XYZ file of C-alpha atoms in Angstrom:
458
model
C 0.000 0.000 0.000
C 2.504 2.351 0.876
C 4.755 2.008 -2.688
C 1.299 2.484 -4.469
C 0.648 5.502 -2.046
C 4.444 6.635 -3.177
C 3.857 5.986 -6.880
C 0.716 8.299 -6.781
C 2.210 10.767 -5.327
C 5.154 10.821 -7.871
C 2.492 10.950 -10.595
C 0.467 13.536 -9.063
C 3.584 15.926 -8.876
C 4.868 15.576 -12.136
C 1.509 15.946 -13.588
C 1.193 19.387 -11.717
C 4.561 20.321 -12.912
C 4.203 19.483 -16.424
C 0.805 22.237 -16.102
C 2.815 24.615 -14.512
C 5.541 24.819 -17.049
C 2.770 25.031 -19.888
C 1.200 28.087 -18.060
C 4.523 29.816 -18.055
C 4.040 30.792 -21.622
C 0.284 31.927 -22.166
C -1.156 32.788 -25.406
C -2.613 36.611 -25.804
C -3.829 39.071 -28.048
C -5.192 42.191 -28.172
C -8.476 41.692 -28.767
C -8.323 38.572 -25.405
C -6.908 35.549 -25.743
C -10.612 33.947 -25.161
C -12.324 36.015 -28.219
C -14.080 34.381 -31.308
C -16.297 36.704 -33.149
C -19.673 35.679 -32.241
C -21.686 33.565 -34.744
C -17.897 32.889 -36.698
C -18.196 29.203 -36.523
C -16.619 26.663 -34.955
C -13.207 26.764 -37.480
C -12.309 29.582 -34.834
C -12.194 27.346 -32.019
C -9.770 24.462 -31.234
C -12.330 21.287 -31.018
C -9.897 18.676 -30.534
C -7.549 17.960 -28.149
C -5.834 15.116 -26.654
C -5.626 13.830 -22.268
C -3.241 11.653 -20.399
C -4.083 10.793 -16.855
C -2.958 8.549 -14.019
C -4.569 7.809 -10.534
C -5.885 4.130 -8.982
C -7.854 1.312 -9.733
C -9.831 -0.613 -7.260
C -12.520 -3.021 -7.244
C -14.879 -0.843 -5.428
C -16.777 1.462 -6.606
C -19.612 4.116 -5.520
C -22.563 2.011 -7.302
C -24.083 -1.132 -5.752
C -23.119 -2.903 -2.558
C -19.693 -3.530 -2.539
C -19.626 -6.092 0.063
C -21.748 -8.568 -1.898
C -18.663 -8.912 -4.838
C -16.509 -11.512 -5.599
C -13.770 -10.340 -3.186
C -14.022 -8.477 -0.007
C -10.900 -6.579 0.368
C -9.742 -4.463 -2.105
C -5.762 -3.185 -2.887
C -5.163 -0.349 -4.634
C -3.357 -0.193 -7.766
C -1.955 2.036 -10.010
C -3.451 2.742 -13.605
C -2.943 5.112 -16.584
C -4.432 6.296 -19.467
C -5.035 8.410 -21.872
C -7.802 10.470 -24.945
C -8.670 12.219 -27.925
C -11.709 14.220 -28.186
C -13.380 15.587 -30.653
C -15.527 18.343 -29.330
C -18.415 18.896 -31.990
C -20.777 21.313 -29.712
C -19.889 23.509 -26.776
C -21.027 20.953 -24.125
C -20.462 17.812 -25.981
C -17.954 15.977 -26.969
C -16.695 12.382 -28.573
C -13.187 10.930 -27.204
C -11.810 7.854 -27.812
C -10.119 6.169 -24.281
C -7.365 4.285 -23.902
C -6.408 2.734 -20.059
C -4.247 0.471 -18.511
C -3.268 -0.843 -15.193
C -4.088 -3.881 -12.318
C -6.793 -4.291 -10.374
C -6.448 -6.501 -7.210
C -8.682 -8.055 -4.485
C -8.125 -10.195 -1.583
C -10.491 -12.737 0.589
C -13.114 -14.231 -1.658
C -16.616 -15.523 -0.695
C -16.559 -18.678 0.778
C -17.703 -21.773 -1.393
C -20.553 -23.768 0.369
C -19.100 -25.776 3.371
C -17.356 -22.101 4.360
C -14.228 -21.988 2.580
C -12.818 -19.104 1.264
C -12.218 -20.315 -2.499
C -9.460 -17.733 -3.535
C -7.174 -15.524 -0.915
C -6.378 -13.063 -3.947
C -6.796 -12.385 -7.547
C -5.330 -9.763 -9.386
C -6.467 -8.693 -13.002
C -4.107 -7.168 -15.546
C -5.274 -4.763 -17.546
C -3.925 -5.307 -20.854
C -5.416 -2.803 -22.579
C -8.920 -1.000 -22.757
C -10.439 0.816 -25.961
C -13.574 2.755 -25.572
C -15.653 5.596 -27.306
C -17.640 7.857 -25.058
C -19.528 10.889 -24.998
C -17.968 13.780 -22.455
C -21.235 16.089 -21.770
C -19.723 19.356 -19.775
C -22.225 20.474 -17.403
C -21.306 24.191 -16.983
C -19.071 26.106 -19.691
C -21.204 29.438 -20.165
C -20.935 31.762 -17.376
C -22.924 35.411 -17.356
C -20.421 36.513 -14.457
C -16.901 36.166 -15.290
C -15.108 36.404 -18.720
C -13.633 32.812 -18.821
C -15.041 30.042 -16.463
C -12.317 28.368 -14.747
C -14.031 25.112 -13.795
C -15.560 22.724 -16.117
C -17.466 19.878 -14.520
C -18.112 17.014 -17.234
C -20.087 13.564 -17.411
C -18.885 10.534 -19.510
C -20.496 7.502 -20.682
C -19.379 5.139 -23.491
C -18.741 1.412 -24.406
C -15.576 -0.102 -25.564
C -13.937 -3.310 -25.174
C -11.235 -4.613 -22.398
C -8.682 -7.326 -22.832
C -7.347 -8.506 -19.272
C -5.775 -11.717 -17.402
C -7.021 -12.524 -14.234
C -4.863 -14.612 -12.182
C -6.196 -16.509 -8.698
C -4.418 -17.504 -5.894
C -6.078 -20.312 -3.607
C -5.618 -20.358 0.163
C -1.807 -21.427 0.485
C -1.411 -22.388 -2.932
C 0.379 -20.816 -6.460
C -0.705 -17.910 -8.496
C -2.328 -19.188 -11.816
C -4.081 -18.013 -14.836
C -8.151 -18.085 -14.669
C -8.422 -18.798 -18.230
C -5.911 -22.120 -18.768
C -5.956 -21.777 -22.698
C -3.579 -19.331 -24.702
C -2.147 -16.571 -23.356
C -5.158 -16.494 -20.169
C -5.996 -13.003 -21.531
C -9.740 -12.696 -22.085
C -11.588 -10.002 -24.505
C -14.959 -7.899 -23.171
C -17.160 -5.882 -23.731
C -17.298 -2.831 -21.009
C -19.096 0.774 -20.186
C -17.634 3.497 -18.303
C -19.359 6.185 -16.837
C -17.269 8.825 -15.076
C -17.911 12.049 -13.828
C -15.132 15.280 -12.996
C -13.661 18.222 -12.617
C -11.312 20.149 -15.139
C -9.505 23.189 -13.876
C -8.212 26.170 -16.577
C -3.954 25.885 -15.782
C -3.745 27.968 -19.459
C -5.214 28.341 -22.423
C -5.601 25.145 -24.214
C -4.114 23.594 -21.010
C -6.811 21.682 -18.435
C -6.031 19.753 -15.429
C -8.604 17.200 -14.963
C -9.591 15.147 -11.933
C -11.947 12.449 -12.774
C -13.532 9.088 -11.739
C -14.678 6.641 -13.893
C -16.623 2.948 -12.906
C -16.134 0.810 -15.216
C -19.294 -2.479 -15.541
C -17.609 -5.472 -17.210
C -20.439 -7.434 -19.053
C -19.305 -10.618 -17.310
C -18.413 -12.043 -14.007
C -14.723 -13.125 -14.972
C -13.291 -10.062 -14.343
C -11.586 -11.044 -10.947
C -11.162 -14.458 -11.797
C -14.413 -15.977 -9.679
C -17.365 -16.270 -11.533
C -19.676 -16.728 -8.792
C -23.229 -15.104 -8.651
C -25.313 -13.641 -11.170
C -23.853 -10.114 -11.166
C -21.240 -8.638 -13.366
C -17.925 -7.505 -11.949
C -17.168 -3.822 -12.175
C -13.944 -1.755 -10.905
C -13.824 2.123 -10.705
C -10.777 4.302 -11.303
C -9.794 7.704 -9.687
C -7.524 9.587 -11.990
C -5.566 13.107 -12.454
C -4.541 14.050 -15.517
C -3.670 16.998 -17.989
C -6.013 17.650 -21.340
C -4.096 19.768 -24.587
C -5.577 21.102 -27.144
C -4.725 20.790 -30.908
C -4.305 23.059 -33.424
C -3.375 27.499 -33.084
C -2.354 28.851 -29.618
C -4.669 31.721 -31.066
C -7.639 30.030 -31.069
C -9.686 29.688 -27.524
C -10.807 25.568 -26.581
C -14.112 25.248 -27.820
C -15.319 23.312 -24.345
C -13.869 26.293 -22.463
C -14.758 28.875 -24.710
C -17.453 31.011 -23.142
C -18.852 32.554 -25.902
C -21.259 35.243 -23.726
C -17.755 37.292 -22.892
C -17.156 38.101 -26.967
C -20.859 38.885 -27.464
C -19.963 41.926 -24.797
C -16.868 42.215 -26.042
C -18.347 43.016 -29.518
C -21.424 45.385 -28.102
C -18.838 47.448 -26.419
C -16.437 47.401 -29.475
C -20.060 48.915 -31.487
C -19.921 51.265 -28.845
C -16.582 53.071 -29.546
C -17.073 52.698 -33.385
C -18.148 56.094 -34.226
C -15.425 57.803 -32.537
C -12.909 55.599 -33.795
C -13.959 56.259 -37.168
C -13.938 60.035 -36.896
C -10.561 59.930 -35.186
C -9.390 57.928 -38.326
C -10.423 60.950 -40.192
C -9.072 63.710 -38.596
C -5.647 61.286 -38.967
C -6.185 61.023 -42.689
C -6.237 65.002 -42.797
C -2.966 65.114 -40.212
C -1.281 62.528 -42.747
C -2.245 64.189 -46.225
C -0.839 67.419 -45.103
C 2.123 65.750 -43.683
C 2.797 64.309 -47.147
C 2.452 67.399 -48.787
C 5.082 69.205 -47.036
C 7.272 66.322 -47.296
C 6.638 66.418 -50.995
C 7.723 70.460 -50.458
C 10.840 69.281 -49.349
C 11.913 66.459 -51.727
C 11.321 69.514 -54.634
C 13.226 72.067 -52.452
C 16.037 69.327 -52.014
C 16.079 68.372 -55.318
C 16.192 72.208 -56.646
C 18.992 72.582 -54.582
C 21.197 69.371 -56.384
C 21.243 71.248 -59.687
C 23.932 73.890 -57.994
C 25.590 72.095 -55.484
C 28.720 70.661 -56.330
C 30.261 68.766 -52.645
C 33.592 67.489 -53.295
C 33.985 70.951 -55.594
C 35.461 68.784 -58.645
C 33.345 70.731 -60.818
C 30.645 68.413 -61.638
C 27.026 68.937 -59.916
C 25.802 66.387 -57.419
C 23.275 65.152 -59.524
C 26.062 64.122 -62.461
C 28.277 63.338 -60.192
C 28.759 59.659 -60.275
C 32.007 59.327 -57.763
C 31.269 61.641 -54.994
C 33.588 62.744 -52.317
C 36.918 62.686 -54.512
C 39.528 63.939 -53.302
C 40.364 67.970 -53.735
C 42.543 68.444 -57.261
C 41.779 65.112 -58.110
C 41.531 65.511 -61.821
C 37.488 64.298 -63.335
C 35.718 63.148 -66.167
C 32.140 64.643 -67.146
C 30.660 62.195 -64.632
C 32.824 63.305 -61.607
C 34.873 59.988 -61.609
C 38.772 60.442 -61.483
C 40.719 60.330 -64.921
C 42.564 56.646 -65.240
C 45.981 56.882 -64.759
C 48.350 55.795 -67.938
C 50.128 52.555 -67.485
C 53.816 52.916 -67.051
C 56.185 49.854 -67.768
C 59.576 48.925 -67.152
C 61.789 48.758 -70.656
C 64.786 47.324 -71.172
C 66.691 50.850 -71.423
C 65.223 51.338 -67.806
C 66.694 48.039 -66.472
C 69.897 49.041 -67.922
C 70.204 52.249 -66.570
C 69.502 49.924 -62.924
C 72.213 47.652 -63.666
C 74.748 50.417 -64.722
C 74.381 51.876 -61.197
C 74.537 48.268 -59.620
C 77.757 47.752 -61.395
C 79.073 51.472 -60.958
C 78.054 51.228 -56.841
C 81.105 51.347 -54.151
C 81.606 51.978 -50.335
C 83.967 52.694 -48.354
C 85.462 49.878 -47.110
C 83.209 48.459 -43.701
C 81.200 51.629 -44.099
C 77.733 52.860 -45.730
C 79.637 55.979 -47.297
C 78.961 55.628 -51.297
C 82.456 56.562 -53.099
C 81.727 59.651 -55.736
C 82.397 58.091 -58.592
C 78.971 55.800 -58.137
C 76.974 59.366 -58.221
C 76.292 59.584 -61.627
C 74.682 56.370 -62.264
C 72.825 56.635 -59.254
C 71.435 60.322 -60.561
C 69.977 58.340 -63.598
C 68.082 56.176 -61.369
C 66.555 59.640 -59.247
C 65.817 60.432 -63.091
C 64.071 57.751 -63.727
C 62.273 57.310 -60.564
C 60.847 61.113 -61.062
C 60.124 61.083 -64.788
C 57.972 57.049 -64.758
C 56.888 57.264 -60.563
C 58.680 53.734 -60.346
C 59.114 52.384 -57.546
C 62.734 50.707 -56.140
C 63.038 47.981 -53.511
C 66.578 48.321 -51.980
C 68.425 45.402 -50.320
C 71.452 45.357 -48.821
C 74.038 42.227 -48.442
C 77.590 41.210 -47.003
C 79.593 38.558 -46.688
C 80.508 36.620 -43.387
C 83.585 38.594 -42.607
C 82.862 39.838 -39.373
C 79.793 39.435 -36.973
C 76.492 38.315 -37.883
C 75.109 41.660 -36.406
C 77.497 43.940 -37.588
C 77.149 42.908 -41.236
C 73.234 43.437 -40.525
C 73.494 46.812 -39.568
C 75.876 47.454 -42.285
C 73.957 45.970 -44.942
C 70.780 47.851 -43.721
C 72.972 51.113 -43.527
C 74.080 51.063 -47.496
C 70.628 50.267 -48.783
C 69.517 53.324 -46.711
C 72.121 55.206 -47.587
C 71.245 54.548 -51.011
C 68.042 55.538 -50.704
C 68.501 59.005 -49.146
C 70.726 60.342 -51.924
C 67.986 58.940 -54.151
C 65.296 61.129 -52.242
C 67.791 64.437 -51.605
C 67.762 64.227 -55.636
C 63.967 64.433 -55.897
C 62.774 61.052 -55.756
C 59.631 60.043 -53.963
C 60.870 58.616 -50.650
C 57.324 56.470 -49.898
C 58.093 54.347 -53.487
C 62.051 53.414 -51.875
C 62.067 50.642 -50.013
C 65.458 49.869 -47.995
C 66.396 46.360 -46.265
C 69.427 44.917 -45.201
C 69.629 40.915 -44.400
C 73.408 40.688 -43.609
C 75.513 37.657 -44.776
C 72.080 35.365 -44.209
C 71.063 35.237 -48.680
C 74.921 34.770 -50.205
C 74.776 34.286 -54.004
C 78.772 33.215 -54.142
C 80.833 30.769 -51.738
C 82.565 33.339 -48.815
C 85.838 30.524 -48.960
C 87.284 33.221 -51.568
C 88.091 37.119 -52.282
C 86.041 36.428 -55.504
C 83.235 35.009 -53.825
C 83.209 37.367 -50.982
C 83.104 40.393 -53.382
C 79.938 38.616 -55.053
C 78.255 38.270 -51.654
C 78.912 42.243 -51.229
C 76.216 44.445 -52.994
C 73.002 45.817 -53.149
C 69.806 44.785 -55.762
C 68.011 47.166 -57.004
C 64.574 45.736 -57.943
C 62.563 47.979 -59.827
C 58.682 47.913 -60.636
């Protein structure tokens, strides 16, 4: 009794949570979430929905005498189930039911010389299919916009497939029916009655209890007597509906709160429709001196000239050039003429390659390298080449002091280069030491290979 107690408990709470978390999140509009435009049809209402519920089964039940069945004691079991509905009027709808579960009894009648013929039985509950009609009693209210309690009433017929199993006074659990599988099909009505409570919209929890008539007296194993066995079951459960969170639950829906929702709306239509007017005025004249505007601004184009290149805004198709920056009729700057490198220019380079000397372990450039290097200035000014500069050595000496040096010729280079006009941002100067030798440093020859500077023009 008490894990069954425990088990129900652990159902009941995560039921509750699960309805909490869905009415976290509710669904509204501005008109109210539970508005349908009265006399709109049922397409604006959400008719079907779908239930899942769990609670206890027992052999008892609130019709009849209890203590003239089968067994006298009844144990408490756990059950589940679960719906869809269909809800084709306000108050009535068709579900389909689906249940499982045991049902268990202990101390049977006693056969006739006073024996008690079975000290238990238990039923599984295989599975249960039933169609019923769920008639809710009160879903209209005159005195609050959305009722919050919907009591129902359910009656249907369906059929049950369940083993009973018996257990005789000191003796081993068997099947009831010995043939097959000891599962048994029947035919069955429930009627049921409850409660279903608004958590959110489209979101119902729903306490219910259902009693269940067998139509046959094998039920719990013992067919003894001439009535049927019955068992009831006591359930809580949560019911969502289908379809758009915009649409209100038809069985919920109380459809007297949008018939005064849409007298007062009547109300308020004439002023609404003459403030619509006066803001039709307001927006004409707003657009006219807009339109005032866009003319004034566009007057103003036909002179203005930003970036002063001489071409009018509205020709000019590059914008914001630069100031002096020479234009075509459409504002956009002239394209430069391609300059290339010739042959006579790359001999004029090497003549001041092969004409280039230093003082010996310094960056001073003897005078008689001058000339050639003039004719590179030259060319630098007249074509706006540009030079890359780099400086080498050979090993003589340390690895840091032949950096430096190298770096200091090909700089030195390139300042008499700029002190003779040439542009110093197009002159780049780098020294990498004795690390890139083009010659072996074992000899004078190779050595004096290994000591120069490239001039690499483009």
């Amino acid at each position: 009794m008490k894990s069954n107690l425990k088990k129900t408990t652990l159902l009941l709470t995560g039921l509750m949570v699960g309805g909490k978390l869905f009415a976290q999140s509710p669904d509204t509009t501005a008109a109210g979430r539970d508005y349908v435009k009265p006399f709109s049809g049922g397409s604006q209402l959400r008719t079907w929905s779908v239930g899942v519920n769990g609670g206890m089964l027992t052999p008892f039940t609130i019709f009849g005498t209890n203590n003239s069945q089968d067994f006298k004691k009844p144990t408490e079991q756990i059950g589940y189930g679960a719906y869809i509905k269909d809800q084709i009027l306000p108050s009535l709808g068709i579900q389909a039911d689906f249940m499982r579960g045991k049902v268990r009894g202990n101390n049977s009648l006693a056969d006739n010389a006073g024996n008690t013929i079975y000290s238990q039985y238990t039923t599984n509950i295989n599975w249960s299919a039933a169609l019923s009609a769920n008639i809710t009693l009160a879903n209209i209210s005159w005195r609050h916009e959305k009722p919050f309690i919907q009591p129902y009433l359910t009656l249907g017929a369906g059929n049950l497939n369940y083993t009973p199993k018996v257990t005789p006074p000191g003796g081993q659990e068997t099947n009831y029916k010995t043939t097959g599988n000891g599962s048994i099909n029947q035919v069955f009505i429930p009627v049921g009655l409850g409660l279903k409570f608004d958590l959110a919209p489209g979101v119902n929890l729903d306490l219910g209890y259902q009693v269940n008539f067998v139509e046959a007296d094998n039920f719990d194993g013992l067919n003894y007597g001439s009535n049927n066995d019955r068992f009831s079951y006591a359930h809580i459960g949560l019911e969502f509906a289908l379809g758009s969170r915009k649409k209100p639950q038809m069985a919920t829906h109380n459809p007297v709160a949008s018939m005064r929702k849409e007298y007062l709306w009547e109300n308020q239509q004439t002023k609404t429709a003459l403030q619509q007017e006066i803001d039709a005025e307001k927006a004409k004249n707003d657009q006219l001196r807009n339109d005032l505007n866009t003319t004034n601004a566009n007057l103003a184009k036909l002179t203005t000239d930003s970036d002063g290149d001489g071409v009018v805004d509205v020709n000019d198709k590059c914008p914001n050039t630069p100031a002096g920056t020479k234009v075509d009729g459409s504002g956009c700057p002239l394209a430069k003429p391609v300059v290339y490198v010739t042959e006579e220019d790359k001999k004029v380079v090497k003549d001041a390659i092969k004409n280039l000397e230093f003082d010996l372990g310094k960056s001073t450039i003897r005078e008689h390298s001058y000339p050639s290097l003039d004719r590179v200035a030259n060319l630098l000014i007249d074509k706006n080449f540009s030079l890359k500069l780099a400086g080498h050595t050979d090993n003589t000496g340390s690895a840091d002091l032949n950096m430096r040096l190298s770096k200091d010729r090909a700089e030195a280079i390139k300042s008499y280069l700029v002190s003779k006009g040439a542009n110093a941002s197009r002159i780049e100067a780098t020294g990498y030491g004795q690390t890139q030798p083009i010659a072996t440093n074992k000899t004078a020859a190779g050595r004096q290979a290994n000591r120069r500077v490239e001039f690499t023009l483009y």
